[in-house]
C-alpha cells in the first residue's frame, strides 16, 4: 500500500484534512500506541479524534485508493457528526464496536446497516466486507462463511468482493469438526476463483486468495489440485515481480513468494529472488529473515544461520522471536545443540519481555515446544543400596 496506494493523487488531495502518521508496530517506541489501539492485522488504518482519542475508523487489511478515500470521508463525517440515515448510523456503530474489539457487537450493527440500506445502498459492498471481517474476528467461522456465501451473489465485482470471498473461504477452512467444512468450501472456492479475475483487486489480496485456494485443495484431500494452486500462486508472484522495478515494492512480494514455493515443496526456487532482495535492502530485517527461513527449508543450514544472524540485530519487537527461533533451528541442523538451546532461551526471554499487547503468542509457543523437545532428559542417578552381608 505504501508504494501503490498512499501515493495516489486522490489521497494526496486529502493531506491537509488529516494528520498522517505511519507507525512501525515492531519498534518499542510505538508499543504504548499499540497497547492503546490494538493491531490484529497488518496493515490496519486508524482515524482518531485528536481531542478525545475516540476511534472514528478502524480498517484492517489492504484497501484501494478509492476505498481508502471513501473510508476517510466516512470518518470525517463521523468526526463532524454528519452521518445521516439508519444505515449510515448502524454502520458507524459497527465501526465503533470494531474499534473497541467488540466484534460480535460490531457484526450485529453491520448486519443492521445492510438491512436498513437495502440492495441498492452505495456502501453495501464495504459494509459486507466489514461484517464478514467482524464475524471472523468474533470466532464464529460458520456464521462468517455463511454470511459470505449469502452476500457474494449480490455484491459488485471488485476489491470488496474479493475480500469477502477470501474471508469467507478462510472461515470455511476453520469450521469444526473438519467433516462439516466441505459444503462451505465447495460454495466459496468458485467465488474466490472468480475474484482472482476481477479488476481493481490489489496484488496483496490476490496473494492471499491464491494461498486460500491451495489450503482449500489440501483440506479436500486433493494433492494434485493443491500443487496446481501452488504453481499458479508462484507464477503470479513471479509475474508481478517482473513488473515491479522498485526493490522495496518488489520485496513486498517476497512473503508470498516464499509461502508459494514452500507450498509447492520447492523452497529453493524462491532463494535467488530472496537473495536479490536481501542484497538490495541490507538494512531491512525482513529481507534477511526471508532468506534465513527459505534456506532452512531448502536444507542450507549454513546460509540460514548467516542470514538469521544478519536479521536478528536489525529486528525489534515481536517478529524478532521468529528470527531468533530460525537461528536456533539452523544451529540445531548444524549439530550445535548447546548454542541452539541458548538461542531458543534468548528468543523466549525476548518474547516474554514484550508488553502483552504485542507479545507473539504463536511464535513463543513454537519456541517453547522446540525447547522442550530439544532439552536432554536428565540422566537418572543411581543410589547404591546397602552392602549385602555375606552368608556365614
Tab-separated table of C-alpha atoms in Angstrom:
chain	number	residue	atom	x	y	z
A	1	UNK	CA	0.000	0.000	0.000
A	2	UNK	CA	2.857	2.369	0.744
A	3	UNK	CA	4.160	2.020	-2.793
A	4	UNK	CA	0.911	1.838	-4.762
A	5	UNK	CA	-1.938	3.355	-2.699
A	6	UNK	CA	-0.696	6.190	-0.492
A	7	UNK	CA	0.962	7.869	-3.468
A	8	UNK	CA	-2.352	8.057	-5.360
A	9	UNK	CA	-3.492	11.586	-6.241
A	10	UNK	CA	-6.873	11.012	-4.556
A	11	UNK	CA	-5.157	10.571	-1.210
A	12	UNK	CA	-2.623	13.335	-1.751
A	13	UNK	CA	-5.569	15.740	-2.033
A	14	UNK	CA	-6.694	14.719	1.490
A	15	UNK	CA	-3.347	15.505	3.079
A	16	UNK	CA	-4.435	18.848	4.536
A	17	UNK	CA	-7.515	17.352	6.208
A	18	UNK	CA	-5.743	14.653	8.213
A	19	UNK	CA	-2.547	14.465	10.241
A	20	UNK	CA	-0.859	11.398	8.706
A	21	UNK	CA	1.158	9.050	10.903
A	22	UNK	CA	2.906	5.847	9.809
A	23	UNK	CA	3.819	3.615	12.767
A	24	UNK	CA	6.057	0.559	12.755
A	25	UNK	CA	4.449	-1.671	15.397
A	26	UNK	CA	7.692	-3.657	15.762
A	27	UNK	CA	9.523	-0.718	17.343
A	28	UNK	CA	9.445	-0.456	21.169
A	29	UNK	CA	8.879	3.301	20.950
A	30	UNK	CA	5.413	2.530	19.486
A	31	UNK	CA	4.329	-0.180	21.945
A	32	UNK	CA	2.331	2.281	24.052
A	33	UNK	CA	0.245	3.183	20.999
A	34	UNK	CA	-0.368	-0.500	20.189
A	35	UNK	CA	-1.487	-1.163	23.766
A	36	UNK	CA	-3.948	1.728	23.481
A	37	UNK	CA	-5.038	0.913	19.917
A	38	UNK	CA	-4.571	-2.840	19.325
A	39	UNK	CA	-3.456	-4.154	15.950
A	40	UNK	CA	-4.841	-7.541	14.882
A	41	UNK	CA	-3.844	-7.470	11.206
A	42	UNK	CA	-1.338	-5.646	9.031
A	43	UNK	CA	-1.945	-3.146	7.631
A	44	UNK	CA	-4.516	-1.503	9.909
A	45	UNK	CA	-5.771	2.038	9.322
A	46	UNK	CA	-6.977	4.086	12.299
A	47	UNK	CA	-8.612	7.508	12.195
A	48	UNK	CA	-8.597	9.030	15.681
A	49	UNK	CA	-10.279	12.136	17.069
A	50	UNK	CA	-7.301	14.172	18.361
A	51	UNK	CA	-9.296	15.781	21.176
A	52	UNK	CA	-10.973	12.703	22.670
A	53	UNK	CA	-8.822	9.863	21.234
A	54	UNK	CA	-12.086	8.242	20.126
A	55	UNK	CA	-11.546	5.858	17.216
A	56	UNK	CA	-13.556	7.133	14.262
A	57	UNK	CA	-12.417	4.370	11.908
A	58	UNK	CA	-10.546	1.090	12.216
A	59	UNK	CA	-9.975	-0.755	8.957
A	60	UNK	CA	-7.918	-3.948	8.845
A	61	UNK	CA	-6.255	-5.158	5.682
A	62	UNK	CA	-5.433	-3.604	2.355
A	63	UNK	CA	-7.632	-1.072	0.572
A	64	UNK	CA	-7.502	0.519	-2.852
A	65	UNK	CA	-7.071	4.281	-3.155
A	66	UNK	CA	-10.796	4.849	-3.958
A	67	UNK	CA	-11.820	2.649	-0.998
A	68	UNK	CA	-9.449	4.375	1.401
A	69	UNK	CA	-10.618	7.774	0.188
A	70	UNK	CA	-14.236	6.748	0.882
A	71	UNK	CA	-13.301	5.351	4.306
A	72	UNK	CA	-11.567	8.572	5.270
A	73	UNK	CA	-14.576	10.541	4.067
A	74	UNK	CA	-16.824	8.468	6.331
A	75	UNK	CA	-14.505	9.039	9.275
A	76	UNK	CA	-14.518	12.764	8.607
A	77	UNK	CA	-18.336	12.819	8.517
A	78	UNK	CA	-18.426	10.915	11.800
A	79	UNK	CA	-15.997	13.434	13.278
A	80	UNK	CA	-18.242	16.297	12.124
A	81	UNK	CA	-21.366	14.363	13.189
A	82	UNK	CA	-22.718	14.475	9.652
A	83	UNK	CA	-23.751	10.812	9.314
A	84	UNK	CA	-27.396	10.573	8.213
A	85	UNK	CA	-29.854	7.736	7.830
A	86	UNK	CA	-30.404	4.462	9.673
A	87	UNK	CA	-27.927	2.509	7.543
A	88	UNK	CA	-25.098	5.022	7.995
A	89	UNK	CA	-25.836	5.282	11.703
A	90	UNK	CA	-25.720	1.497	12.164
A	91	UNK	CA	-22.506	1.265	10.128
A	92	UNK	CA	-20.932	3.945	12.331
A	93	UNK	CA	-21.934	1.955	15.437
A	94	UNK	CA	-20.372	-1.129	13.893
A	95	UNK	CA	-17.134	0.721	13.196
A	96	UNK	CA	-17.012	1.995	16.783
A	97	UNK	CA	-17.612	-1.514	18.160
A	98	UNK	CA	-14.961	-2.985	15.864
A	99	UNK	CA	-12.503	-0.339	17.050
A	100	UNK	CA	-13.223	-1.443	20.614
A	101	UNK	CA	-12.677	-5.098	19.611
A	102	UNK	CA	-16.312	-5.919	20.398
A	103	UNK	CA	-16.546	-7.985	17.255
A	104	UNK	CA	-19.878	-9.766	17.827
A	105	UNK	CA	-21.494	-6.419	18.611
A	106	UNK	CA	-19.904	-4.931	15.500
A	107	UNK	CA	-21.238	-7.772	13.345
A	108	UNK	CA	-24.768	-7.163	14.627
A	109	UNK	CA	-24.544	-3.453	13.803
A	110	UNK	CA	-23.153	-4.080	10.308
A	111	UNK	CA	-25.940	-6.586	9.666
A	112	UNK	CA	-28.499	-3.965	10.704
A	113	UNK	CA	-26.839	-1.458	8.372
A	114	UNK	CA	-27.117	-3.837	5.410
A	115	UNK	CA	-30.800	-4.463	6.162
A	116	UNK	CA	-31.532	-0.759	6.514
A	117	UNK	CA	-29.542	0.195	3.424
A	118	UNK	CA	-31.084	-2.405	1.133
A	119	UNK	CA	-29.649	-3.897	-2.078
A	120	UNK	CA	-29.030	-0.518	-3.749
A	121	UNK	CA	-27.190	1.129	-0.833
A	122	UNK	CA	-23.942	2.667	-2.094
A	123	UNK	CA	-21.979	1.408	0.933
A	124	UNK	CA	-23.268	-2.164	0.719
A	125	UNK	CA	-20.048	-3.759	-0.544
A	126	UNK	CA	-17.820	-2.096	2.027
A	127	UNK	CA	-20.235	-2.868	4.871
A	128	UNK	CA	-20.478	-6.506	3.757
A	129	UNK	CA	-16.685	-6.626	3.905
A	130	UNK	CA	-16.749	-5.227	7.441
A	131	UNK	CA	-19.484	-7.681	8.529
A	132	UNK	CA	-17.601	-10.779	7.378
A	133	UNK	CA	-14.405	-9.447	8.942
A	134	UNK	CA	-16.206	-8.899	12.264
A	135	UNK	CA	-17.728	-12.401	12.248
A	136	UNK	CA	-14.296	-13.880	11.579
A	137	UNK	CA	-12.721	-11.982	14.469
A	138	UNK	CA	-15.663	-12.898	16.722
A	139	UNK	CA	-14.613	-16.529	16.342
A	140	UNK	CA	-17.726	-17.728	14.524
A	141	UNK	CA	-16.401	-19.334	11.318
A	142	UNK	CA	-19.714	-20.991	10.444
A	143	UNK	CA	-21.595	-17.666	10.550
A	144	UNK	CA	-18.732	-15.927	8.733
A	145	UNK	CA	-18.671	-18.441	5.864
A	146	UNK	CA	-22.484	-18.442	5.702
A	147	UNK	CA	-22.705	-14.661	5.544
A	148	UNK	CA	-20.089	-14.521	2.796
A	149	UNK	CA	-21.975	-17.110	0.769
A	150	UNK	CA	-25.224	-15.150	1.085
A	151	UNK	CA	-23.714	-11.747	0.315
A	152	UNK	CA	-21.423	-12.530	-2.621
A	153	UNK	CA	-24.055	-13.149	-5.345
A	154	UNK	CA	-25.375	-9.596	-4.907
A	155	UNK	CA	-22.059	-7.770	-4.473
A	156	UNK	CA	-20.468	-5.805	-7.324
A	157	UNK	CA	-17.217	-7.274	-8.575
A	158	UNK	CA	-14.044	-5.680	-7.271
A	159	UNK	CA	-11.871	-5.446	-4.185
A	160	UNK	CA	-14.643	-5.790	-1.592
A	161	UNK	CA	-15.990	-8.854	-3.401
A	162	UNK	CA	-12.500	-10.374	-3.318
A	163	UNK	CA	-12.032	-9.713	0.396
A	164	UNK	CA	-15.477	-11.097	1.311
A	165	UNK	CA	-14.793	-14.223	-0.763
A	166	UNK	CA	-11.337	-14.653	0.775
A	167	UNK	CA	-12.512	-14.077	4.343
A	168	UNK	CA	-15.424	-16.459	3.793
A	169	UNK	CA	-13.207	-19.251	2.471
A	170	UNK	CA	-10.730	-18.643	5.286
A	171	UNK	CA	-13.573	-19.090	7.771
A	172	UNK	CA	-14.811	-22.211	5.962
A	173	UNK	CA	-11.384	-23.782	6.469
A	174	UNK	CA	-11.707	-23.213	10.234
A	175	UNK	CA	-15.128	-24.838	10.710
A	176	UNK	CA	-15.101	-27.675	13.224
A	177	UNK	CA	-15.429	-30.588	13.010
A	178	UNK	CA	-13.456	-30.985	9.809
A	179	UNK	CA	-16.202	-33.030	8.201
A	180	UNK	CA	-18.516	-30.019	8.328
A	181	UNK	CA	-16.208	-27.846	6.225
A	182	UNK	CA	-16.789	-29.363	2.807
A	183	UNK	CA	-20.115	-27.687	1.871
A	184	UNK	CA	-18.822	-24.219	2.777
A	185	UNK	CA	-15.523	-24.783	0.975
A	186	UNK	CA	-17.296	-26.001	-2.165
A	187	UNK	CA	-19.632	-22.992	-2.091
A	188	UNK	CA	-16.902	-20.382	-1.633
A	189	UNK	CA	-13.972	-21.758	-3.620
A	190	UNK	CA	-15.527	-20.814	-7.005
A	191	UNK	CA	-16.183	-17.296	-5.718
A	192	UNK	CA	-12.505	-16.929	-4.821
A	193	UNK	CA	-11.579	-18.145	-8.297
A	194	UNK	CA	-13.983	-15.564	-9.735
A	195	UNK	CA	-12.440	-12.808	-7.601
A	196	UNK	CA	-8.951	-13.532	-8.961
A	197	UNK	CA	-10.071	-12.453	-12.420
A	198	UNK	CA	-11.738	-9.216	-11.358
A	199	UNK	CA	-10.336	-5.754	-11.964
A	200	UNK	CA	-9.306	-3.486	-9.121
A	201	UNK	CA	-8.147	-6.252	-6.770
A	202	UNK	CA	-4.825	-5.405	-5.104
A	203	UNK	CA	-1.855	-7.720	-5.550
A	204	UNK	CA	-1.761	-8.232	-1.757
A	205	UNK	CA	-5.330	-9.517	-1.816
A	206	UNK	CA	-4.640	-11.768	-4.814
A	207	UNK	CA	-1.690	-13.333	-2.998
A	208	UNK	CA	-3.979	-14.188	-0.094
A	209	UNK	CA	-6.588	-15.671	-2.432
A	210	UNK	CA	-4.056	-17.988	-4.073
A	211	UNK	CA	-2.934	-19.184	-0.649
A	212	UNK	CA	-6.531	-19.911	0.367
A	213	UNK	CA	-7.159	-21.915	-2.811
A	214	UNK	CA	-4.107	-24.025	-2.002
A	215	UNK	CA	-5.374	-24.631	1.536
A	216	UNK	CA	-8.851	-25.481	0.244
A	217	UNK	CA	-7.490	-28.166	-2.090
A	218	UNK	CA	-5.409	-29.590	0.756
A	219	UNK	CA	-8.450	-29.633	3.034
A	220	UNK	CA	-10.320	-31.608	0.367
A	221	UNK	CA	-7.501	-34.135	0.136
A	222	UNK	CA	-6.778	-33.073	-3.452
A	223	UNK	CA	-2.975	-33.075	-3.606
A	224	UNK	CA	-2.760	-32.635	-7.414
A	225	UNK	CA	-5.165	-29.678	-7.124
A	226	UNK	CA	-3.104	-28.259	-4.250
A	227	UNK	CA	0.055	-28.436	-6.372
A	228	UNK	CA	-1.716	-26.711	-9.280
A	229	UNK	CA	-2.848	-23.943	-6.943
A	230	UNK	CA	0.693	-23.560	-5.578
A	231	UNK	CA	2.120	-23.331	-9.119
A	232	UNK	CA	-0.427	-20.663	-10.052
A	233	UNK	CA	0.399	-18.808	-6.835
A	234	UNK	CA	4.132	-18.802	-7.521
A	235	UNK	CA	3.622	-17.877	-11.187
A	236	UNK	CA	1.560	-14.866	-10.122
A	237	UNK	CA	4.300	-13.702	-7.731
A	238	UNK	CA	6.972	-14.087	-10.399
A	239	UNK	CA	4.882	-12.183	-12.945
A	240	UNK	CA	4.211	-9.337	-10.507
A	241	UNK	CA	7.888	-9.208	-9.590
A	242	UNK	CA	8.902	-8.790	-13.236
A	243	UNK	CA	6.549	-5.812	-13.476
A	244	UNK	CA	7.977	-4.103	-10.370
A	245	UNK	CA	11.232	-2.142	-10.564
A	246	UNK	CA	11.477	-0.659	-7.076
A	247	UNK	CA	13.350	-3.066	-4.737
A	248	UNK	CA	11.192	-2.210	-1.711
A	249	UNK	CA	7.939	-2.722	-3.646
A	250	UNK	CA	9.307	-5.961	-5.102
A	251	UNK	CA	10.266	-7.194	-1.630
A	252	UNK	CA	6.601	-6.831	-0.600
A	253	UNK	CA	6.005	-9.910	-2.776
A	254	UNK	CA	8.675	-11.980	-1.039
A	255	UNK	CA	6.438	-13.328	1.709
A	256	UNK	CA	4.021	-14.661	-0.884
A	257	UNK	CA	6.909	-15.983	-2.975
A	258	UNK	CA	8.304	-17.938	-0.024
A	259	UNK	CA	4.886	-19.297	1.001
A	260	UNK	CA	4.077	-20.387	-2.554
A	261	UNK	CA	7.441	-22.106	-3.068
A	262	UNK	CA	7.081	-23.924	0.258
A	263	UNK	CA	3.520	-24.955	-0.624
A	264	UNK	CA	4.883	-26.377	-3.867
A	265	UNK	CA	7.554	-28.240	-1.906
A	266	UNK	CA	10.312	-26.404	-3.776
A	267	UNK	CA	11.630	-23.699	-1.409
A	268	UNK	CA	14.913	-23.411	-3.322
A	269	UNK	CA	13.004	-21.866	-6.251
A	270	UNK	CA	12.440	-18.738	-4.170
A	271	UNK	CA	16.038	-18.331	-2.988
A	272	UNK	CA	17.547	-16.367	-5.921
A	273	UNK	CA	14.879	-13.639	-5.704
A	274	UNK	CA	15.061	-13.534	-1.905
A	275	UNK	CA	18.843	-13.214	-2.023
A	276	UNK	CA	18.470	-10.350	-4.501
A	277	UNK	CA	16.094	-8.536	-2.131
A	278	UNK	CA	18.484	-9.064	0.781
A	279	UNK	CA	21.368	-7.641	-1.252
A	280	UNK	CA	19.302	-4.632	-2.355
A	281	UNK	CA	17.935	-3.980	1.163
A	282	UNK	CA	20.806	-4.892	3.518
A	283	UNK	CA	19.400	-2.928	6.473
A	284	UNK	CA	15.879	-4.391	6.329
A	285	UNK	CA	15.435	-7.295	8.743
A	286	UNK	CA	12.553	-8.841	6.795
A	287	UNK	CA	14.676	-9.226	3.638
A	288	UNK	CA	17.360	-11.105	5.565
A	289	UNK	CA	14.806	-13.160	7.507
A	290	UNK	CA	13.111	-14.436	4.341
A	291	UNK	CA	16.476	-15.759	3.152
A	292	UNK	CA	17.003	-17.419	6.546
A	293	UNK	CA	13.620	-19.179	6.531
A	294	UNK	CA	13.910	-20.241	2.897
A	295	UNK	CA	17.477	-21.534	3.216
A	296	UNK	CA	16.491	-23.533	6.309
A	297	UNK	CA	13.571	-25.111	4.422
A	298	UNK	CA	15.889	-25.857	1.480
A	299	UNK	CA	18.354	-27.661	3.765
A	300	UNK	CA	21.023	-24.958	3.566
A	301	UNK	CA	21.644	-24.565	7.294
A	302	UNK	CA	24.893	-22.585	6.940
A	303	UNK	CA	23.204	-19.948	4.769
A	304	UNK	CA	20.159	-19.910	7.059
A	305	UNK	CA	22.347	-19.244	10.098
A	306	UNK	CA	24.293	-16.471	8.366
A	307	UNK	CA	21.100	-14.734	7.200
A	308	UNK	CA	19.414	-15.102	10.583
A	309	UNK	CA	22.414	-13.570	12.320
A	310	UNK	CA	22.197	-10.604	9.959
A	311	UNK	CA	18.471	-10.235	10.653
A	312	UNK	CA	18.420	-10.594	14.456
A	313	UNK	CA	20.219	-7.313	15.312
A	314	UNK	CA	18.118	-5.443	12.730
A	315	UNK	CA	14.794	-6.697	14.123
A	316	UNK	CA	12.815	-5.268	17.008
A	317	UNK	CA	9.660	-6.274	18.793
A	318	UNK	CA	7.588	-9.432	18.328
A	319	UNK	CA	8.909	-10.656	14.988
A	320	UNK	CA	12.392	-10.913	16.428
A	321	UNK	CA	11.205	-14.059	18.237
A	322	UNK	CA	10.578	-15.807	14.912
A	323	UNK	CA	14.009	-14.898	13.546
A	324	UNK	CA	15.794	-15.990	16.725
A	325	UNK	CA	13.932	-19.295	16.532
A	326	UNK	CA	15.113	-19.784	12.942
A	327	UNK	CA	18.662	-19.081	14.129
A	328	UNK	CA	18.221	-21.800	16.763
A	329	UNK	CA	16.848	-24.258	14.180
A	330	UNK	CA	19.818	-23.622	11.904
A	331	UNK	CA	22.224	-24.240	14.779
A	332	UNK	CA	20.406	-27.462	15.622
A	333	UNK	CA	20.604	-28.605	11.977
A	334	UNK	CA	24.381	-27.982	12.084
A	335	UNK	CA	24.732	-30.160	15.185
A	336	UNK	CA	25.460	-27.241	17.505
A	337	UNK	CA	22.922	-28.258	20.151
A	338	UNK	CA	24.141	-26.192	23.149
A	339	UNK	CA	24.120	-22.997	21.055
A	340	UNK	CA	20.699	-23.896	19.661
A	341	UNK	CA	19.270	-24.212	23.182
A	342	UNK	CA	20.824	-20.882	24.165
A	343	UNK	CA	19.300	-19.186	21.083
A	344	UNK	CA	15.845	-20.603	21.892
A	345	UNK	CA	16.092	-19.475	25.512
A	346	UNK	CA	17.080	-15.992	24.318
A	347	UNK	CA	14.095	-15.913	21.919
A	348	UNK	CA	11.687	-16.876	24.710
A	349	UNK	CA	13.227	-14.334	27.093
A	350	UNK	CA	12.850	-11.589	24.480
A	351	UNK	CA	9.246	-12.514	23.679
A	352	UNK	CA	8.120	-12.766	27.282
A	353	UNK	CA	9.675	-9.386	27.985
A	354	UNK	CA	7.370	-7.666	25.476
A	355	UNK	CA	4.120	-5.976	26.533
A	356	UNK	CA	1.070	-8.272	26.404
A	357	UNK	CA	-0.466	-6.342	23.502
A	358	UNK	CA	2.461	-7.123	21.188
A	359	UNK	CA	3.612	-10.463	22.558
A	360	UNK	CA	3.813	-13.013	19.698
A	361	UNK	CA	1.989	-15.875	21.402
A	362	UNK	CA	2.167	-18.247	18.432
A	363	UNK	CA	5.905	-17.847	17.895
A	364	UNK	CA	6.539	-18.090	21.643
A	365	UNK	CA	4.561	-21.327	21.856
A	366	UNK	CA	6.593	-22.703	18.944
A	367	UNK	CA	9.897	-21.764	20.606
A	368	UNK	CA	8.838	-23.337	23.920
A	369	UNK	CA	7.744	-26.527	22.171
A	370	UNK	CA	11.110	-26.824	20.438
A	371	UNK	CA	12.930	-26.136	23.706
A	372	UNK	CA	11.020	-28.957	25.396
A	373	UNK	CA	11.804	-31.311	22.500
A	374	UNK	CA	15.491	-30.452	22.378
A	375	UNK	CA	16.282	-30.319	26.091
A	376	UNK	CA	18.042	-33.562	27.041
A	377	UNK	CA	16.234	-35.690	29.586
A	378	UNK	CA	18.068	-35.732	32.931
A	379	UNK	CA	20.257	-38.750	33.472
A	380	UNK	CA	18.866	-40.827	36.338
A	381	UNK	CA	21.110	-41.002	39.394
A	382	UNK	CA	21.637	-44.462	40.834
A	383	UNK	CA	21.854	-44.524	44.619
A	384	UNK	CA	23.826	-47.531	45.837
A	385	UNK	CA	21.897	-49.758	48.243
A	386	UNK	CA	23.304	-51.291	51.455
A	387	UNK	CA	26.202	-53.693	51.082
A	388	UNK	CA	24.841	-57.199	51.452
A	389	UNK	CA	26.074	-59.177	54.417
A	390	UNK	CA	27.986	-62.264	53.293
A	391	UNK	CA	26.448	-65.540	54.433
A	392	UNK	CA	28.116	-67.301	57.335
